[in-house]
CSV table of N, CA and C in Angstrom, one decimal:
chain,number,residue,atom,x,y,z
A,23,UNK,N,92.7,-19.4,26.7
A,23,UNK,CA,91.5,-18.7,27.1
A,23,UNK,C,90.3,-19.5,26.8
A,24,UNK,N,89.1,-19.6,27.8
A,24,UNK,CA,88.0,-20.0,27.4
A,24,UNK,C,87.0,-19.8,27.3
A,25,UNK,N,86.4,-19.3,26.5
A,25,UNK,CA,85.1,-18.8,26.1
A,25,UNK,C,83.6,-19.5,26.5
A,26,UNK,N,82.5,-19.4,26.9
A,26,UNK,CA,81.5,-19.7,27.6
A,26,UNK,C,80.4,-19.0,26.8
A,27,UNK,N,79.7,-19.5,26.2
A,27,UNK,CA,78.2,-18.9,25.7
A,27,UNK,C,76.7,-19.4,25.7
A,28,UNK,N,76.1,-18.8,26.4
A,28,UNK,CA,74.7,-19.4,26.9
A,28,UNK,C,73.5,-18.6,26.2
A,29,UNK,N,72.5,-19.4,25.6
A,29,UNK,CA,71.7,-18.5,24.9
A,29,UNK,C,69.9,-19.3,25.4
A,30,UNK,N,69.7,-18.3,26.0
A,30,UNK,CA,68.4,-18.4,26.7
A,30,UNK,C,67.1,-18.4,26.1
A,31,UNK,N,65.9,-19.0,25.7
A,31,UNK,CA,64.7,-18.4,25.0
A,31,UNK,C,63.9,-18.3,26.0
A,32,UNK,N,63.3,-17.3,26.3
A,32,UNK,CA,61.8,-17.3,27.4
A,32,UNK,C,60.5,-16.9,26.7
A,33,UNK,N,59.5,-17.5,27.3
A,33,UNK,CA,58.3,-17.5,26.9
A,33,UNK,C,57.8,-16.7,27.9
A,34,UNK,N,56.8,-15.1,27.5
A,34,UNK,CA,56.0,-14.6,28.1
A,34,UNK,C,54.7,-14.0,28.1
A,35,UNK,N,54.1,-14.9,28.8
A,35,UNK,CA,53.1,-15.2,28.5
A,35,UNK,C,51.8,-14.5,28.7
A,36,UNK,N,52.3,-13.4,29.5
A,36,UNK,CA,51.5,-12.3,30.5
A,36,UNK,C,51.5,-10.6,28.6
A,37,UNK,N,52.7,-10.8,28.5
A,37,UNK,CA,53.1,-9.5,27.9
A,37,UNK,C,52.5,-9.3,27.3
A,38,UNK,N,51.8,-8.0,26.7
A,38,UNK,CA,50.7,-7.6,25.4
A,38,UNK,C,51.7,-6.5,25.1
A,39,UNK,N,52.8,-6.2,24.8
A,39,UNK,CA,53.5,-4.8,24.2
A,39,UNK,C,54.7,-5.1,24.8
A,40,UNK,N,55.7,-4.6,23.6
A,40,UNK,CA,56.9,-4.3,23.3
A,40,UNK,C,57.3,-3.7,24.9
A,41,UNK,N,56.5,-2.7,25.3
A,41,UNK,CA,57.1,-2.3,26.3
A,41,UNK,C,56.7,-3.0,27.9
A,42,UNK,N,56.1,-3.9,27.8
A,42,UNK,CA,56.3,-5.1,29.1
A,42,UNK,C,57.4,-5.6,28.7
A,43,UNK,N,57.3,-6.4,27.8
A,43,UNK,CA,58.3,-7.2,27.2
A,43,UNK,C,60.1,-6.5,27.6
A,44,UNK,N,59.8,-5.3,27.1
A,44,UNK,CA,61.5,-4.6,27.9
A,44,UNK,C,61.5,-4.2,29.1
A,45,UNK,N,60.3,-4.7,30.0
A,45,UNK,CA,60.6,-3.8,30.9
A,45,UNK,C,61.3,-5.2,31.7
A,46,UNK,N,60.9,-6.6,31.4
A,46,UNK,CA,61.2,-7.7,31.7
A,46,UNK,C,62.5,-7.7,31.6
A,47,UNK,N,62.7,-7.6,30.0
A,47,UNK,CA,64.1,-8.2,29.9
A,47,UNK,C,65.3,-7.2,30.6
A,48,UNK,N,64.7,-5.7,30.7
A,48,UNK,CA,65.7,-5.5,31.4
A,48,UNK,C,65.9,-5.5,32.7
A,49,UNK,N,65.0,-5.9,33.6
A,49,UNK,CA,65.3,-6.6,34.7
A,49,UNK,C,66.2,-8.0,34.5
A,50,UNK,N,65.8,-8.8,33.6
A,50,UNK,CA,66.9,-10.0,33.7
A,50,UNK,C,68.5,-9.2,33.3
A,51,UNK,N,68.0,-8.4,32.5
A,51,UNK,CA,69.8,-8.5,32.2
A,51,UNK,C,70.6,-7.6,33.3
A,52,UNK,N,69.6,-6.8,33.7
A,52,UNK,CA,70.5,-5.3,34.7
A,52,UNK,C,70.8,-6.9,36.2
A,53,UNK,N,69.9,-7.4,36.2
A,53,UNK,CA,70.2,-8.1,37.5
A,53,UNK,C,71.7,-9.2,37.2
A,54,UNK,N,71.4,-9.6,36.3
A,54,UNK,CA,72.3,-11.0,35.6
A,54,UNK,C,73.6,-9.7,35.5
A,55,UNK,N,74.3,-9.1,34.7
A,55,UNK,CA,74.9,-8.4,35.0
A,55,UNK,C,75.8,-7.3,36.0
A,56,UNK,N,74.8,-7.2,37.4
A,56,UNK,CA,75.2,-6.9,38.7
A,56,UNK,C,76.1,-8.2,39.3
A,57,UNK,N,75.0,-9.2,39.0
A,57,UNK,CA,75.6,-10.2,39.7
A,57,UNK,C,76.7,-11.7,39.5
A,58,UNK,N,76.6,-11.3,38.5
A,58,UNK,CA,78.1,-12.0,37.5
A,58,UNK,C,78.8,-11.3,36.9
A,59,UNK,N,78.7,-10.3,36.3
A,59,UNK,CA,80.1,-9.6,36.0
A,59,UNK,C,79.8,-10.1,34.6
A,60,UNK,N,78.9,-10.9,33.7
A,60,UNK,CA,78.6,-11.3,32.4
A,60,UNK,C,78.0,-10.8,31.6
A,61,UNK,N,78.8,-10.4,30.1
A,61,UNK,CA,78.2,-9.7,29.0
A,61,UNK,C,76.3,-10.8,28.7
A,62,UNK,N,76.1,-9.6,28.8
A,62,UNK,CA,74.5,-9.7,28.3
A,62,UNK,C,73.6,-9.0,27.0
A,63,UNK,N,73.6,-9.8,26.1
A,63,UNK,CA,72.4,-9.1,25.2
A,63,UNK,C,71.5,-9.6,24.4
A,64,UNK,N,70.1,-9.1,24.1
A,64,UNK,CA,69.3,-9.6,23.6
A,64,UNK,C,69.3,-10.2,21.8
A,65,UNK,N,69.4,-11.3,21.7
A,65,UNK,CA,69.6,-11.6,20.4
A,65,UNK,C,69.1,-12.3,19.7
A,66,UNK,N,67.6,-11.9,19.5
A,66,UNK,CA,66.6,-12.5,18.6
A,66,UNK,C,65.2,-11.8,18.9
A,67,UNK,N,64.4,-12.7,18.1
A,67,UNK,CA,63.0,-12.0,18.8
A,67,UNK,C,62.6,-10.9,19.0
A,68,UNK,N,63.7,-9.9,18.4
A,68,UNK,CA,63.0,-8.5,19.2
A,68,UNK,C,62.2,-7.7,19.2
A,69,UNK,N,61.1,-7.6,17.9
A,69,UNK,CA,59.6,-7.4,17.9
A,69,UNK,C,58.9,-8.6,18.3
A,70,UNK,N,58.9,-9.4,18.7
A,70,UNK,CA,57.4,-10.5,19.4
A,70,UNK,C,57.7,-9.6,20.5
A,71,UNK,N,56.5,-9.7,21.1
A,71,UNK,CA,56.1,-9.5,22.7
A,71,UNK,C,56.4,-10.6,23.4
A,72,UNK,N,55.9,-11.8,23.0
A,72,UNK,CA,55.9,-12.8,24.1
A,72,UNK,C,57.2,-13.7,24.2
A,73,UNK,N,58.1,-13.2,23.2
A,73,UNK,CA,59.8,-14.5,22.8
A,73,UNK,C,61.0,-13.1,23.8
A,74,UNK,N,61.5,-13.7,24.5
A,74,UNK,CA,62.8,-13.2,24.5
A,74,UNK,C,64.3,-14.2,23.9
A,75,UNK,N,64.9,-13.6,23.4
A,75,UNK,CA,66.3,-14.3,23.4
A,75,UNK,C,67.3,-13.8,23.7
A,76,UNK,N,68.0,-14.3,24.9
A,76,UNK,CA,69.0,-13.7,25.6
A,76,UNK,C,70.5,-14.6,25.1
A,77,UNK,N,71.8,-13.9,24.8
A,77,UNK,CA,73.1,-14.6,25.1
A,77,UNK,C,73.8,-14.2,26.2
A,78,UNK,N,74.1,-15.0,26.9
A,78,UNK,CA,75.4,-14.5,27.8
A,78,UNK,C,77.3,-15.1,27.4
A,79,UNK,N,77.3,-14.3,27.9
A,79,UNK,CA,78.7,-14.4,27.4
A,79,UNK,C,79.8,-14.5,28.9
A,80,UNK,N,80.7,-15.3,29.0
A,80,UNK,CA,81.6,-15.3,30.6
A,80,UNK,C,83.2,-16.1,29.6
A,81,UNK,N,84.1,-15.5,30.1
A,81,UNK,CA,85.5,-16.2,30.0
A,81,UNK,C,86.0,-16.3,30.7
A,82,UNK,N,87.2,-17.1,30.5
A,82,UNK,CA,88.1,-17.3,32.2
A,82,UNK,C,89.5,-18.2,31.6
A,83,UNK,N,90.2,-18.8,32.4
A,83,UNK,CA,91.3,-19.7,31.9
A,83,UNK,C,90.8,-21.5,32.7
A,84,UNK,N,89.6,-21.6,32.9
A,84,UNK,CA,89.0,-23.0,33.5
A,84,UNK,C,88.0,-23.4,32.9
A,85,UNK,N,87.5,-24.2,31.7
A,85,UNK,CA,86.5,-24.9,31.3
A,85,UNK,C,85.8,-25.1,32.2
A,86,UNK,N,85.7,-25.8,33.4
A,86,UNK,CA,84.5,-26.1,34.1
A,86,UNK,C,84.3,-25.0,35.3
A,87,UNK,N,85.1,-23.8,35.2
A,87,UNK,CA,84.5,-22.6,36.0
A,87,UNK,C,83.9,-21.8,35.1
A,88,UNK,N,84.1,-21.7,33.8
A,88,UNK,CA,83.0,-21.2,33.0
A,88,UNK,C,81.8,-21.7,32.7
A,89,UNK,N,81.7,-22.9,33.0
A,89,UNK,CA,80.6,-24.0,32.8
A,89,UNK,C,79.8,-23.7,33.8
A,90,UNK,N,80.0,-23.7,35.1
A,90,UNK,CA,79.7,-23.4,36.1
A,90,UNK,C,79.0,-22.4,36.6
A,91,UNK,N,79.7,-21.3,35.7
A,91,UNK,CA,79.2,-19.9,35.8
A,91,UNK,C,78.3,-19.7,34.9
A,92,UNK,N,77.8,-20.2,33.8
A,92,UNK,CA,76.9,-20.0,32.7
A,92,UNK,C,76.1,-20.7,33.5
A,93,UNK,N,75.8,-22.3,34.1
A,93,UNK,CA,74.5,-22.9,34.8
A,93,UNK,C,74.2,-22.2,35.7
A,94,UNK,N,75.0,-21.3,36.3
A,94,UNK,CA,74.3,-20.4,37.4
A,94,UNK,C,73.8,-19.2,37.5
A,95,UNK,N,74.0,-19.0,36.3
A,95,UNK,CA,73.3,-17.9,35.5
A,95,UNK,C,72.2,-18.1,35.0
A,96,UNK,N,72.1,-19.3,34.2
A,96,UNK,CA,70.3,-20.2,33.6
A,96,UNK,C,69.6,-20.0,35.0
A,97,UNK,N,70.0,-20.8,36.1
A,97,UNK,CA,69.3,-21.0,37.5
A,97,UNK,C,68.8,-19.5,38.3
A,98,UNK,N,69.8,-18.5,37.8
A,98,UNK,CA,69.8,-17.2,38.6
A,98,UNK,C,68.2,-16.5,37.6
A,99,UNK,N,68.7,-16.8,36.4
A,99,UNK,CA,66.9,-16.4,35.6
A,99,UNK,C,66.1,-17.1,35.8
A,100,UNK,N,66.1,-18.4,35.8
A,100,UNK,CA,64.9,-19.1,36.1
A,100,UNK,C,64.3,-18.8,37.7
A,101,UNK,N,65.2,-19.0,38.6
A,101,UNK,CA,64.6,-18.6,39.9
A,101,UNK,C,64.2,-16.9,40.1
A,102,UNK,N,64.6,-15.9,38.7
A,102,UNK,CA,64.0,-14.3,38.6
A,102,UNK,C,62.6,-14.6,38.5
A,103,UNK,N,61.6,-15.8,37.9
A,103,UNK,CA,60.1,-16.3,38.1
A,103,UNK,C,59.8,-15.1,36.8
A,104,UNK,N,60.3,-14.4,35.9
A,104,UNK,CA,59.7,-12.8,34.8
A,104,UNK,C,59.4,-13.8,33.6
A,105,UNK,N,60.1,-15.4,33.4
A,105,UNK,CA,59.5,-15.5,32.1
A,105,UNK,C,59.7,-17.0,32.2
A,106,UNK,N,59.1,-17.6,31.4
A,106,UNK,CA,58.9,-19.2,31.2
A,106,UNK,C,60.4,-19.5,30.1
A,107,UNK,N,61.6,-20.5,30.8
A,107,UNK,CA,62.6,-21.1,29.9
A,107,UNK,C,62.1,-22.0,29.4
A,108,UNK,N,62.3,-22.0,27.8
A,108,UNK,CA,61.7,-23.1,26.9
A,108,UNK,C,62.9,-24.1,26.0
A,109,UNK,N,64.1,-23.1,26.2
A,109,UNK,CA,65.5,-23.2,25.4
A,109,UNK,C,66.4,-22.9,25.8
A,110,UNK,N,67.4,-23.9,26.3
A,110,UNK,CA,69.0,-23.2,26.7
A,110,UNK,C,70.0,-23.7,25.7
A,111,UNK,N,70.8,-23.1,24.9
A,111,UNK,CA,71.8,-23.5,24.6
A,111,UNK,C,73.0,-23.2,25.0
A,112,UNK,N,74.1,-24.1,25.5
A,112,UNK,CA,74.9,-23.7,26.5
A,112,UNK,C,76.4,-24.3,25.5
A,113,UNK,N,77.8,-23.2,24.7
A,113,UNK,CA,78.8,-24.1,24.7
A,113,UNK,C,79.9,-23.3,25.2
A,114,UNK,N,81.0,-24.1,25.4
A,114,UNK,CA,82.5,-24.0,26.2
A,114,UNK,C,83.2,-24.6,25.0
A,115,UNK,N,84.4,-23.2,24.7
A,115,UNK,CA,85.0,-23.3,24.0
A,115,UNK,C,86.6,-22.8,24.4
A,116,UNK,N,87.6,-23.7,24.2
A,116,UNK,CA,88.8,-23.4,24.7
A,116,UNK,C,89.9,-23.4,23.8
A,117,UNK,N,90.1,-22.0,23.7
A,117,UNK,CA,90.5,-21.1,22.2
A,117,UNK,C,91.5,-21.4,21.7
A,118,UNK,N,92.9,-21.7,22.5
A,118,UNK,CA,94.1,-22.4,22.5
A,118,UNK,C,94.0,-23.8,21.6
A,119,UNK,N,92.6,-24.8,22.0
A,119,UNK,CA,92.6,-25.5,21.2
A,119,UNK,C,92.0,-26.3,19.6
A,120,UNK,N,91.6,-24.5,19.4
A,120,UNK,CA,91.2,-24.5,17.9
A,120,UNK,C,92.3,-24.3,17.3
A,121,UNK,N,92.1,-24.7,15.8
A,121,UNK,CA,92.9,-25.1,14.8
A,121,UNK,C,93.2,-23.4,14.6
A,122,UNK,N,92.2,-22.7,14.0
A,122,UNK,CA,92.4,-21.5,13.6
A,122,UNK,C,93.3,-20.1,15.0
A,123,UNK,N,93.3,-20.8,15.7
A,123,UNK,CA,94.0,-19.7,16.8
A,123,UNK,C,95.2,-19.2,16.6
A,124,UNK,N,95.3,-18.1,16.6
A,124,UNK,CA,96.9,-17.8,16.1
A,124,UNK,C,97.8,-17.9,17.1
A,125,UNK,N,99.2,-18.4,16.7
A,125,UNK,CA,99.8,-18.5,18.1
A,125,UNK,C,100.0,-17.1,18.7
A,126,UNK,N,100.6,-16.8,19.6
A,126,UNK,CA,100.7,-16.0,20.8
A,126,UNK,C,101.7,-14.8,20.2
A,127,UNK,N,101.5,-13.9,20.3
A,127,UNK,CA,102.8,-13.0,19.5
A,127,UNK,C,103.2,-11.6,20.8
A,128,UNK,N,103.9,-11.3,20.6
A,128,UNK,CA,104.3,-10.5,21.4
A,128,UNK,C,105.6,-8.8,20.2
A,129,UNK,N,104.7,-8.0,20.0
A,129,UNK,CA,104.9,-7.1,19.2
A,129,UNK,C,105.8,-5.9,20.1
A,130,UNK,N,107.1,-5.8,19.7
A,130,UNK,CA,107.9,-5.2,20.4
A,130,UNK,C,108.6,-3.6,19.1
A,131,UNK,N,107.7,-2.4,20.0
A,131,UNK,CA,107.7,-1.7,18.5
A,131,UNK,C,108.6,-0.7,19.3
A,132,UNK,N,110.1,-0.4,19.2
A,132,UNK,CA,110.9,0.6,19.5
A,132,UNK,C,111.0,1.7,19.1
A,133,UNK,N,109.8,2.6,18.8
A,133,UNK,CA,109.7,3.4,18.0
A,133,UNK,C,110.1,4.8,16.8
């Protein structure tokens, strides 16, 4: 399995209250979520008015379809025009080939 995590910071620069500020981000995430099918939530910042921090979240069994899917997600916010990207952090992680993964088990409980 491979795990995909993208973490967005936007600058807004218009917002004077908590409640611009949500009304923004929930347009990024209700939209970003219609249209990928990707876990979204806000994870920082969440009293400033003007910081958002968003993570997305996307898996799959293809490193570079999840890669794919997370830059098209940065691109799908940035082209929403609701806030200035100042920060992407973007990683792909493929779980099978960490040390700590447990192998595969298959629990057969005949009760």
């Amino acid at each position: 399995m491979v795990v995909g995590a993208l973490q967005i910071t936007l600058h807004l620069a218009y917002a004077n209250s908590l409640k611009a500020k949500r009304k923004v981000l929930r347009a990024i995430t209700d939209r970003t979520r219609a249209k990928f099918n990707a876990a979204v939530a806000e994870t920082g910042a969440n009293d400033l008015w003007q910081r958002i921090e968003l993570g997305f979240a996307v898996c799959g069994n293809d490193p570079s379809h999840v890669e794919r899917q997370l830059d098209r997600i940065e691109e799908f916010v940035e082209s929403l025009g609701l806030a200035e990207i100042v920060d992407v952090r973007l990683e792909v992680m493929n779980l099978k080939d960490m040390a700590w993964a447990p192998q595969a088990r298959w629990n057969n409980h005949n009760g």
